[in-house]
Amino acid sequence: MKGIMMTGFFQNFSDAFYKAVIKDQRYLAYLDGLKITILISIFAILIGIAIGLLVAVVKVSAVQRKELWIFNKICNIYITIIRGTPVMVQLLIIYNLIFTSRDTNALLVGAVCFGINSGAYVAEIIRAGIESIDKGQMEAGRSLGLNYLQTMKEIIIPQAIKNILPALGNEFIVLIKETSIIGYIGMMDLTKGAMLIQSRTYNAFWPLMAAAAIYLVIVGILTWGMNKLERRLRTSVLSCHCIRIDKTFKSI
């Protein structure tokens, strides 16, 4: 009896898997959705890092340079608004009120929206990383004849990277999962592809489980890669930093 029940279970399992993934080449919907998810995530994190770095440098510099107070206020307002509103609302506002043209590429909208959203969090991550560096490092750079921006570029930020790398990795992982709402503006991402298959098979469980499994694999790969990169940086960033200071000193 148990053998019959197990056989029936595996038969039902294989039938459900076949209908959700194999039949009518439905796996292509997952692959197409995965491609959109990855593209949006990559472009968004690049935009987020660019915005976050700029905002973080302004906020840190404003502590010593009072003339930057207006830019510091703008950055604080930006961070407050982005962190205080849901990303779905931001996506709908950008899609319906800013990119109002019907010919607007939804991929562009998603990258811009998630990039702006990520930038607020990345800014605080980078700011915390910069402030974690001993103040003597800034004084050492200035004593070598470097100006403020050169010291930040050559000495402070390279050291801060090691401290903020885990947090940046987590931000990228969160960003990948947040892109699952891009379907609200008509993009065929991984989640939207699973929902499309769900509507065709009248079975919600297996398509969504397949999408969840793909997300889990992506996050696992990213976590493994970030851990490996972090271990490598622990041993190399100090030596690279010493070489950079030596080269900088020789160029003065």
PDB file of C-alpha atoms in Angstrom:
ATOM      1  CA  MET A   1       0.000   0.000   0.000  1.00  0.00           C
ATOM      2  CA  LYS A   2       2.799   2.402   0.904  1.00  0.00           C
ATOM      3  CA  GLY A   3       4.563   1.601  -2.354  1.00  0.00           C
ATOM      4  CA  ILE A   4       1.422   2.420  -4.321  1.00  0.00           C
ATOM      5  CA  MET A   5       0.976   5.692  -2.429  1.00  0.00           C
ATOM      6  CA  MET A   6       4.606   6.691  -3.028  1.00  0.00           C
ATOM      7  CA  THR A   7       4.308   5.815  -6.717  1.00  0.00           C
ATOM      8  CA  GLY A   8       1.166   7.919  -6.991  1.00  0.00           C
ATOM      9  CA  PHE A   9       2.839  10.804  -5.179  1.00  0.00           C
ATOM     10  CA  PHE A  10       5.856  10.860  -7.480  1.00  0.00           C
ATOM     11  CA  GLN A  11       3.593  10.491 -10.516  1.00  0.00           C
ATOM     12  CA  ASN A  12       1.546  13.512  -9.450  1.00  0.00           C
ATOM     13  CA  PHE A  13       4.742  15.399  -8.692  1.00  0.00           C
ATOM     14  CA  SER A  14       6.224  14.693 -12.125  1.00  0.00           C
ATOM     15  CA  ASP A  15       2.949  15.549 -13.876  1.00  0.00           C
ATOM     16  CA  ALA A  16       2.679  18.866 -12.045  1.00  0.00           C
ATOM     17  CA  PHE A  17       6.327  19.689 -12.758  1.00  0.00           C
ATOM     18  CA  TYR A  18       5.884  18.833 -16.420  1.00  0.00           C
ATOM     19  CA  LYS A  19       2.831  21.078 -16.755  1.00  0.00           C
ATOM     20  CA  ALA A  20       4.461  23.981 -14.877  1.00  0.00           C
ATOM     21  CA  VAL A  21       7.904  23.873 -16.513  1.00  0.00           C
ATOM     22  CA  ILE A  22       8.247  21.602 -19.547  1.00  0.00           C
ATOM     23  CA  LYS A  23       4.916  21.555 -21.384  1.00  0.00           C
ATOM     24  CA  ASP A  24       4.621  24.040 -24.269  1.00  0.00           C
ATOM     25  CA  GLN A  25       8.184  25.185 -23.469  1.00  0.00           C
ATOM     26  CA  ARG A  26       6.952  27.072 -20.419  1.00  0.00           C
ATOM     27  CA  TYR A  27      10.477  27.156 -19.028  1.00  0.00           C
ATOM     28  CA  LEU A  28      11.137  29.903 -21.573  1.00  0.00           C
ATOM     29  CA  ALA A  29       8.830  32.190 -19.602  1.00  0.00           C
ATOM     30  CA  TYR A  30      11.002  31.685 -16.528  1.00  0.00           C
ATOM     31  CA  LEU A  31      14.180  32.307 -18.512  1.00  0.00           C
ATOM     32  CA  ASP A  32      12.821  35.445 -20.157  1.00  0.00           C
ATOM     33  CA  GLY A  33      11.608  36.717 -16.793  1.00  0.00           C
ATOM     34  CA  LEU A  34      14.941  35.898 -15.180  1.00  0.00           C
ATOM     35  CA  LYS A  35      16.764  37.900 -17.852  1.00  0.00           C
ATOM     36  CA  ILE A  36      14.618  40.967 -17.153  1.00  0.00           C
ATOM     37  CA  THR A  37      15.084  40.565 -13.397  1.00  0.00           C
ATOM     38  CA  ILE A  38      18.869  40.396 -13.715  1.00  0.00           C
ATOM     39  CA  LEU A  39      19.076  43.315 -16.157  1.00  0.00           C
ATOM     40  CA  ILE A  40      16.975  45.587 -13.969  1.00  0.00           C
ATOM     41  CA  SER A  41      18.945  44.596 -10.877  1.00  0.00           C
ATOM     42  CA  ILE A  42      22.349  45.249 -12.490  1.00  0.00           C
ATOM     43  CA  PHE A  43      21.400  48.635 -13.931  1.00  0.00           C
ATOM     44  CA  ALA A  44      19.641  49.621 -10.702  1.00  0.00           C
ATOM     45  CA  ILE A  45      22.589  48.762  -8.459  1.00  0.00           C
ATOM     46  CA  LEU A  46      24.955  50.711 -10.729  1.00  0.00           C
ATOM     47  CA  ILE A  47      22.677  53.749 -10.552  1.00  0.00           C
ATOM     48  CA  GLY A  48      22.243  53.234  -6.818  1.00  0.00           C
ATOM     49  CA  ILE A  49      25.992  53.081  -6.169  1.00  0.00           C
ATOM     50  CA  ALA A  50      26.595  56.236  -8.236  1.00  0.00           C
ATOM     51  CA  ILE A  51      23.857  58.147  -6.395  1.00  0.00           C
ATOM     52  CA  GLY A  52      24.796  56.691  -3.029  1.00  0.00           C
ATOM     53  CA  LEU A  53      28.469  57.557  -3.389  1.00  0.00           C
ATOM     54  CA  LEU A  54      27.670  61.138  -4.376  1.00  0.00           C
ATOM     55  CA  VAL A  55      25.184  61.615  -1.529  1.00  0.00           C
ATOM     56  CA  ALA A  56      27.504  60.002   1.026  1.00  0.00           C
ATOM     57  CA  VAL A  57      30.460  62.201   0.057  1.00  0.00           C
ATOM     58  CA  VAL A  58      28.275  65.324   0.251  1.00  0.00           C
ATOM     59  CA  LYS A  59      26.937  64.383   3.690  1.00  0.00           C
ATOM     60  CA  VAL A  60      30.392  63.569   5.073  1.00  0.00           C
ATOM     61  CA  SER A  61      31.974  66.675   3.518  1.00  0.00           C
ATOM     62  CA  ALA A  62      29.193  68.924   4.821  1.00  0.00           C
ATOM     63  CA  VAL A  63      30.334  68.229   8.380  1.00  0.00           C
ATOM     64  CA  GLN A  64      33.606  70.078   7.732  1.00  0.00           C
ATOM     65  CA  ARG A  65      32.482  72.417   4.971  1.00  0.00           C
ATOM     66  CA  LYS A  66      29.550  74.512   6.116  1.00  0.00           C
ATOM     67  CA  GLU A  67      29.052  75.982   2.638  1.00  0.00           C
ATOM     68  CA  LEU A  68      27.664  72.604   1.543  1.00  0.00           C
ATOM     69  CA  TRP A  69      24.708  72.860   3.938  1.00  0.00           C
ATOM     70  CA  ILE A  70      22.166  73.352   1.151  1.00  0.00           C
ATOM     71  CA  PHE A  71      23.347  70.205  -0.654  1.00  0.00           C
ATOM     72  CA  ASN A  72      23.311  68.353   2.650  1.00  0.00           C
ATOM     73  CA  LYS A  73      19.683  69.391   3.160  1.00  0.00           C
ATOM     74  CA  ILE A  74      18.756  68.179  -0.316  1.00  0.00           C
ATOM     75  CA  CYS A  75      20.432  64.841   0.356  1.00  0.00           C
ATOM     76  CA  ASN A  76      18.618  64.482   3.689  1.00  0.00           C
ATOM     77  CA  ILE A  77      15.267  65.230   2.043  1.00  0.00           C
ATOM     78  CA  TYR A  78      15.996  62.698  -0.689  1.00  0.00           C
ATOM     79  CA  ILE A  79      16.910  59.970   1.816  1.00  0.00           C
ATOM     80  CA  THR A  80      13.883  60.738   3.997  1.00  0.00           C
ATOM     81  CA  ILE A  81      11.416  60.584   1.111  1.00  0.00           C
ATOM     82  CA  ILE A  82      12.844  57.436  -0.466  1.00  0.00           C
ATOM     83  CA  ARG A  83      13.180  55.532   2.799  1.00  0.00           C
ATOM     84  CA  GLY A  84       9.792  56.722   4.022  1.00  0.00           C
ATOM     85  CA  THR A  85       7.675  55.615   1.055  1.00  0.00           C
ATOM     86  CA  PRO A  86       7.035  52.109  -0.364  1.00  0.00           C
ATOM     87  CA  VAL A  87       9.021  51.173  -3.436  1.00  0.00           C
ATOM     88  CA  MET A  88       5.811  50.122  -5.204  1.00  0.00           C
ATOM     89  CA  VAL A  89       4.384  53.627  -4.787  1.00  0.00           C
ATOM     90  CA  GLN A  90       7.635  55.084  -6.110  1.00  0.00           C
ATOM     91  CA  LEU A  91       7.469  52.761  -9.115  1.00  0.00           C
ATOM     92  CA  LEU A  92       3.900  53.773  -9.940  1.00  0.00           C
ATOM     93  CA  ILE A  93       4.676  57.473  -9.505  1.00  0.00           C
ATOM     94  CA  ILE A  94       7.702  57.307 -11.808  1.00  0.00           C
ATOM     95  CA  TYR A  95       5.840  55.241 -14.398  1.00  0.00           C
ATOM     96  CA  ASN A  96       2.567  57.201 -14.412  1.00  0.00           C
ATOM     97  CA  LEU A  97       3.638  60.739 -13.519  1.00  0.00           C
ATOM     98  CA  ILE A  98       7.217  61.124 -14.774  1.00  0.00           C
ATOM     99  CA  PHE A  99       7.639  58.742 -17.705  1.00  0.00           C
ATOM    100  CA  THR A 100       4.214  59.481 -19.115  1.00  0.00           C
ATOM    101  CA  SER A 101       4.894  58.520 -22.733  1.00  0.00           C
ATOM    102  CA  ARG A 102       3.336  55.254 -23.866  1.00  0.00           C
ATOM    103  CA  ASP A 103       6.529  54.444 -25.754  1.00  0.00           C
ATOM    104  CA  THR A 104       8.616  54.538 -22.581  1.00  0.00           C
ATOM    105  CA  ASN A 105      10.653  51.399 -22.058  1.00  0.00           C
ATOM    106  CA  ALA A 106       9.454  49.748 -18.861  1.00  0.00           C
ATOM    107  CA  LEU A 107      12.944  48.327 -18.347  1.00  0.00           C
ATOM    108  CA  LEU A 108      14.297  51.885 -18.189  1.00  0.00           C
ATOM    109  CA  VAL A 109      11.574  52.889 -15.738  1.00  0.00           C
ATOM    110  CA  GLY A 110      12.349  49.942 -13.501  1.00  0.00           C
ATOM    111  CA  ALA A 111      16.100  50.549 -13.548  1.00  0.00           C
ATOM    112  CA  VAL A 112      15.659  54.241 -12.733  1.00  0.00           C
ATOM    113  CA  CYS A 113      13.094  53.605  -9.993  1.00  0.00           C
ATOM    114  CA  PHE A 114      14.999  50.848  -8.225  1.00  0.00           C
ATOM    115  CA  GLY A 115      18.273  52.724  -8.735  1.00  0.00           C
ATOM    116  CA  ILE A 116      16.904  55.847  -7.058  1.00  0.00           C
ATOM    117  CA  ASN A 117      15.431  53.725  -4.274  1.00  0.00           C
ATOM    118  CA  SER A 118      18.652  51.798  -3.750  1.00  0.00           C
ATOM    119  CA  GLY A 119      20.720  54.987  -3.804  1.00  0.00           C
ATOM    120  CA  ALA A 120      19.183  56.197  -0.537  1.00  0.00           C
ATOM    121  CA  TYR A 121      20.183  53.017   1.278  1.00  0.00           C
ATOM    122  CA  VAL A 122      23.583  52.768  -0.394  1.00  0.00           C
ATOM    123  CA  ALA A 123      24.288  56.370   0.627  1.00  0.00           C
ATOM    124  CA  GLU A 124      23.851  55.524   4.291  1.00  0.00           C
ATOM    125  CA  ILE A 125      25.928  52.368   3.896  1.00  0.00           C
ATOM    126  CA  ILE A 126      28.807  54.258   2.276  1.00  0.00           C
ATOM    127  CA  ARG A 127      28.535  57.130   4.745  1.00  0.00           C
ATOM    128  CA  ALA A 128      28.794  54.719   7.664  1.00  0.00           C
ATOM    129  CA  GLY A 129      31.770  53.027   6.010  1.00  0.00           C
ATOM    130  CA  ILE A 130      33.586  56.326   5.486  1.00  0.00           C
ATOM    131  CA  GLU A 131      32.945  57.458   9.039  1.00  0.00           C
ATOM    132  CA  SER A 132      34.269  54.139  10.357  1.00  0.00           C
ATOM    133  CA  ILE A 133      37.753  55.006   9.049  1.00  0.00           C
ATOM    134  CA  ASP A 134      40.044  56.563  11.631  1.00  0.00           C
ATOM    135  CA  LYS A 135      40.302  60.332  11.299  1.00  0.00           C
ATOM    136  CA  GLY A 136      44.074  60.014  11.312  1.00  0.00           C
ATOM    137  CA  GLN A 137      43.859  58.585   7.791  1.00  0.00           C
ATOM    138  CA  MET A 138      42.462  61.879   6.527  1.00  0.00           C
ATOM    139  CA  GLU A 139      45.170  63.815   8.348  1.00  0.00           C
ATOM    140  CA  ALA A 140      47.835  61.516   6.881  1.00  0.00           C
ATOM    141  CA  GLY A 141      46.562  62.127   3.369  1.00  0.00           C
ATOM    142  CA  ARG A 142      46.457  65.876   3.836  1.00  0.00           C
ATOM    143  CA  SER A 143      49.973  65.828   5.270  1.00  0.00           C
ATOM    144  CA  LEU A 144      51.136  64.215   2.013  1.00  0.00           C
ATOM    145  CA  GLY A 145      49.868  67.229   0.117  1.00  0.00           C
ATOM    146  CA  LEU A 146      46.598  65.742  -1.127  1.00  0.00           C
ATOM    147  CA  ASN A 147      43.458  67.854  -1.173  1.00  0.00           C
ATOM    148  CA  TYR A 148      40.218  66.676   0.399  1.00  0.00           C
ATOM    149  CA  LEU A 149      38.794  64.919  -2.664  1.00  0.00           C
ATOM    150  CA  GLN A 150      42.105  63.241  -3.498  1.00  0.00           C
ATOM    151  CA  THR A 151      42.381  61.943   0.059  1.00  0.00           C
ATOM    152  CA  MET A 152      38.852  60.559  -0.116  1.00  0.00           C
ATOM    153  CA  LYS A 153      39.523  58.901  -3.471  1.00  0.00           C
ATOM    154  CA  GLU A 154      42.998  57.504  -2.783  1.00  0.00           C
ATOM    155  CA  ILE A 155      42.897  56.648   0.913  1.00  0.00           C
ATOM    156  CA  ILE A 156      39.498  56.785   2.656  1.00  0.00           C
ATOM    157  CA  ILE A 157      37.101  55.167   0.169  1.00  0.00           C
ATOM    158  CA  PRO A 158      39.374  52.187  -0.694  1.00  0.00           C
ATOM    159  CA  GLN A 159      39.553  51.328   2.996  1.00  0.00           C
ATOM    160  CA  ALA A 160      35.824  51.858   3.471  1.00  0.00           C
ATOM    161  CA  ILE A 161      35.029  49.380   0.684  1.00  0.00           C
ATOM    162  CA  LYS A 162      36.138  46.460   2.838  1.00  0.00           C
ATOM    163  CA  ASN A 163      33.818  47.564   5.639  1.00  0.00           C
ATOM    164  CA  ILE A 164      30.749  48.161   3.485  1.00  0.00           C
ATOM    165  CA  LEU A 165      31.062  45.214   1.108  1.00  0.00           C
ATOM    166  CA  PRO A 166      28.790  42.836   3.112  1.00  0.00           C
ATOM    167  CA  ALA A 167      26.119  45.516   3.429  1.00  0.00           C
ATOM    168  CA  LEU A 168      26.346  46.316  -0.295  1.00  0.00           C
ATOM    169  CA  GLY A 169      25.981  42.625  -1.072  1.00  0.00           C
ATOM    170  CA  ASN A 170      22.865  42.454   1.074  1.00  0.00           C
ATOM    171  CA  GLU A 171      21.483  45.523  -0.675  1.00  0.00           C
ATOM    172  CA  PHE A 172      21.952  43.843  -4.061  1.00  0.00           C
ATOM    173  CA  ILE A 173      20.181  40.724  -2.805  1.00  0.00           C
ATOM    174  CA  VAL A 174      17.275  42.799  -1.495  1.00  0.00           C
ATOM    175  CA  LEU A 175      17.150  44.687  -4.783  1.00  0.00           C
ATOM    176  CA  ILE A 176      16.815  41.477  -6.800  1.00  0.00           C
ATOM    177  CA  LYS A 177      13.844  40.414  -4.709  1.00  0.00           C
ATOM    178  CA  GLU A 178      12.248  43.867  -4.826  1.00  0.00           C
ATOM    179  CA  THR A 179      12.167  43.769  -8.627  1.00  0.00           C
ATOM    180  CA  SER A 180       9.375  41.187  -8.349  1.00  0.00           C
ATOM    181  CA  ILE A 181       6.888  44.093  -8.308  1.00  0.00           C
ATOM    182  CA  ILE A 182       7.931  45.295 -11.772  1.00  0.00           C
ATOM    183  CA  GLY A 183       5.023  43.290 -13.179  1.00  0.00           C
ATOM    184  CA  TYR A 184       2.682  46.046 -12.000  1.00  0.00           C
ATOM    185  CA  ILE A 185       3.849  48.172 -14.945  1.00  0.00           C
ATOM    186  CA  GLY A 186       3.629  45.337 -17.446  1.00  0.00           C
ATOM    187  CA  MET A 187       7.181  43.948 -17.391  1.00  0.00           C
ATOM    188  CA  MET A 188       7.567  40.189 -17.793  1.00  0.00           C
ATOM    189  CA  ASP A 189       9.952  39.516 -14.928  1.00  0.00           C
ATOM    190  CA  LEU A 190      10.461  36.188 -13.162  1.00  0.00           C
ATOM    191  CA  THR A 191       7.452  36.566 -10.868  1.00  0.00           C
ATOM    192  CA  LYS A 192       5.214  37.786 -13.678  1.00  0.00           C
ATOM    193  CA  GLY A 193       6.285  34.812 -15.802  1.00  0.00           C
ATOM    194  CA  ALA A 194       5.322  32.441 -12.993  1.00  0.00           C
ATOM    195  CA  MET A 195       1.926  34.119 -12.659  1.00  0.00           C
ATOM    196  CA  LEU A 196       1.383  33.807 -16.416  1.00  0.00           C
ATOM    197  CA  ILE A 197       2.037  30.079 -16.243  1.00  0.00           C
ATOM    198  CA  GLN A 198      -0.250  29.887 -13.232  1.00  0.00           C
ATOM    199  CA  SER A 199      -3.088  31.371 -15.271  1.00  0.00           C
ATOM    200  CA  ARG A 200      -2.539  28.751 -17.987  1.00  0.00           C
ATOM    201  CA  THR A 201      -2.210  25.706 -15.751  1.00  0.00           C
ATOM    202  CA  TYR A 202      -4.762  26.760 -13.107  1.00  0.00           C
ATOM    203  CA  ASN A 203      -2.199  25.689 -10.539  1.00  0.00           C
ATOM    204  CA  ALA A 204      -0.586  28.359  -8.362  1.00  0.00           C
ATOM    205  CA  PHE A 205       1.699  26.136  -6.336  1.00  0.00           C
ATOM    206  CA  TRP A 206       4.237  24.781  -8.818  1.00  0.00           C
ATOM    207  CA  PRO A 207       4.831  27.916 -10.927  1.00  0.00           C
ATOM    208  CA  LEU A 208       5.379  30.022  -7.813  1.00  0.00           C
ATOM    209  CA  MET A 209       7.566  27.347  -6.248  1.00  0.00           C
ATOM    210  CA  ALA A 210       9.668  27.259  -9.406  1.00  0.00           C
ATOM    211  CA  ALA A 211      10.099  31.040  -9.293  1.00  0.00           C
ATOM    212  CA  ALA A 212      10.973  30.901  -5.593  1.00  0.00           C
ATOM    213  CA  ALA A 213      13.560  28.200  -6.272  1.00  0.00           C
ATOM    214  CA  ILE A 214      15.206  30.332  -8.979  1.00  0.00           C
ATOM    215  CA  TYR A 215      15.341  33.345  -6.643  1.00  0.00           C
ATOM    216  CA  LEU A 216      16.857  31.115  -3.962  1.00  0.00           C
ATOM    217  CA  VAL A 217      19.563  29.860  -6.344  1.00  0.00           C
ATOM    218  CA  ILE A 218      20.442  33.422  -7.409  1.00  0.00           C
ATOM    219  CA  VAL A 219      20.688  34.595  -3.808  1.00  0.00           C
ATOM    220  CA  GLY A 220      22.792  31.563  -2.915  1.00  0.00           C
ATOM    221  CA  ILE A 221      25.235  32.241  -5.753  1.00  0.00           C
ATOM    222  CA  LEU A 222      25.503  35.918  -4.815  1.00  0.00           C
ATOM    223  CA  THR A 223      26.050  35.081  -1.154  1.00  0.00           C
ATOM    224  CA  TRP A 224      28.795  32.626  -2.042  1.00  0.00           C
ATOM    225  CA  GLY A 225      30.453  35.131  -4.347  1.00  0.00           C
ATOM    226  CA  MET A 226      30.293  37.958  -1.807  1.00  0.00           C
ATOM    227  CA  ASN A 227      31.743  35.775   0.947  1.00  0.00           C
ATOM    228  CA  LYS A 228      34.613  34.729  -1.310  1.00  0.00           C
ATOM    229  CA  LEU A 229      35.293  38.317  -2.382  1.00  0.00           C
ATOM    230  CA  GLU A 230      35.157  39.512   1.214  1.00  0.00           C
ATOM    231  CA  ARG A 231      37.742  36.925   2.308  1.00  0.00           C
ATOM    232  CA  ARG A 232      40.027  37.956  -0.539  1.00  0.00           C
ATOM    233  CA  LEU A 233      39.706  41.631   0.308  1.00  0.00           C
ATOM    234  CA  ARG A 234      40.641  40.982   3.914  1.00  0.00           C
ATOM    235  CA  THR A 235      44.094  39.877   2.811  1.00  0.00           C
ATOM    236  CA  SER A 236      44.641  42.193  -0.161  1.00  0.00           C
ATOM    237  CA  VAL A 237      43.121  45.561   0.699  1.00  0.00           C
ATOM    238  CA  LEU A 238      45.796  46.440   3.245  1.00  0.00           C
ATOM    239  CA  SER A 239      48.697  45.728   0.888  1.00  0.00           C
ATOM    240  CA  CYS A 240      46.975  47.543  -1.990  1.00  0.00           C
ATOM    241  CA  HIS A 241      46.359  50.507   0.289  1.00  0.00           C
ATOM    242  CA  CYS A 242      50.048  50.678   1.258  1.00  0.00           C
ATOM    243  CA  ILE A 243      51.091  50.520  -2.404  1.00  0.00           C
ATOM    244  CA  ARG A 244      48.605  53.274  -3.276  1.00  0.00           C
ATOM    245  CA  ILE A 245      49.953  55.577  -0.560  1.00  0.00           C
ATOM    246  CA  ASP A 246      53.539  54.894  -1.665  1.00  0.00           C
ATOM    247  CA  LYS A 247      52.708  55.729  -5.280  1.00  0.00           C
ATOM    248  CA  THR A 248      50.839  58.826  -4.214  1.00  0.00           C
ATOM    249  CA  PHE A 249      53.769  59.977  -2.093  1.00  0.00           C
ATOM    250  CA  LYS A 250      56.235  59.449  -4.960  1.00  0.00           C
ATOM    251  CA  SER A 251      54.028  61.456  -7.337  1.00  0.00           C
ATOM    252  CA  ILE A 252      54.040  64.503  -5.093  1.00  0.00           C
TER     253      ILE A 252
END
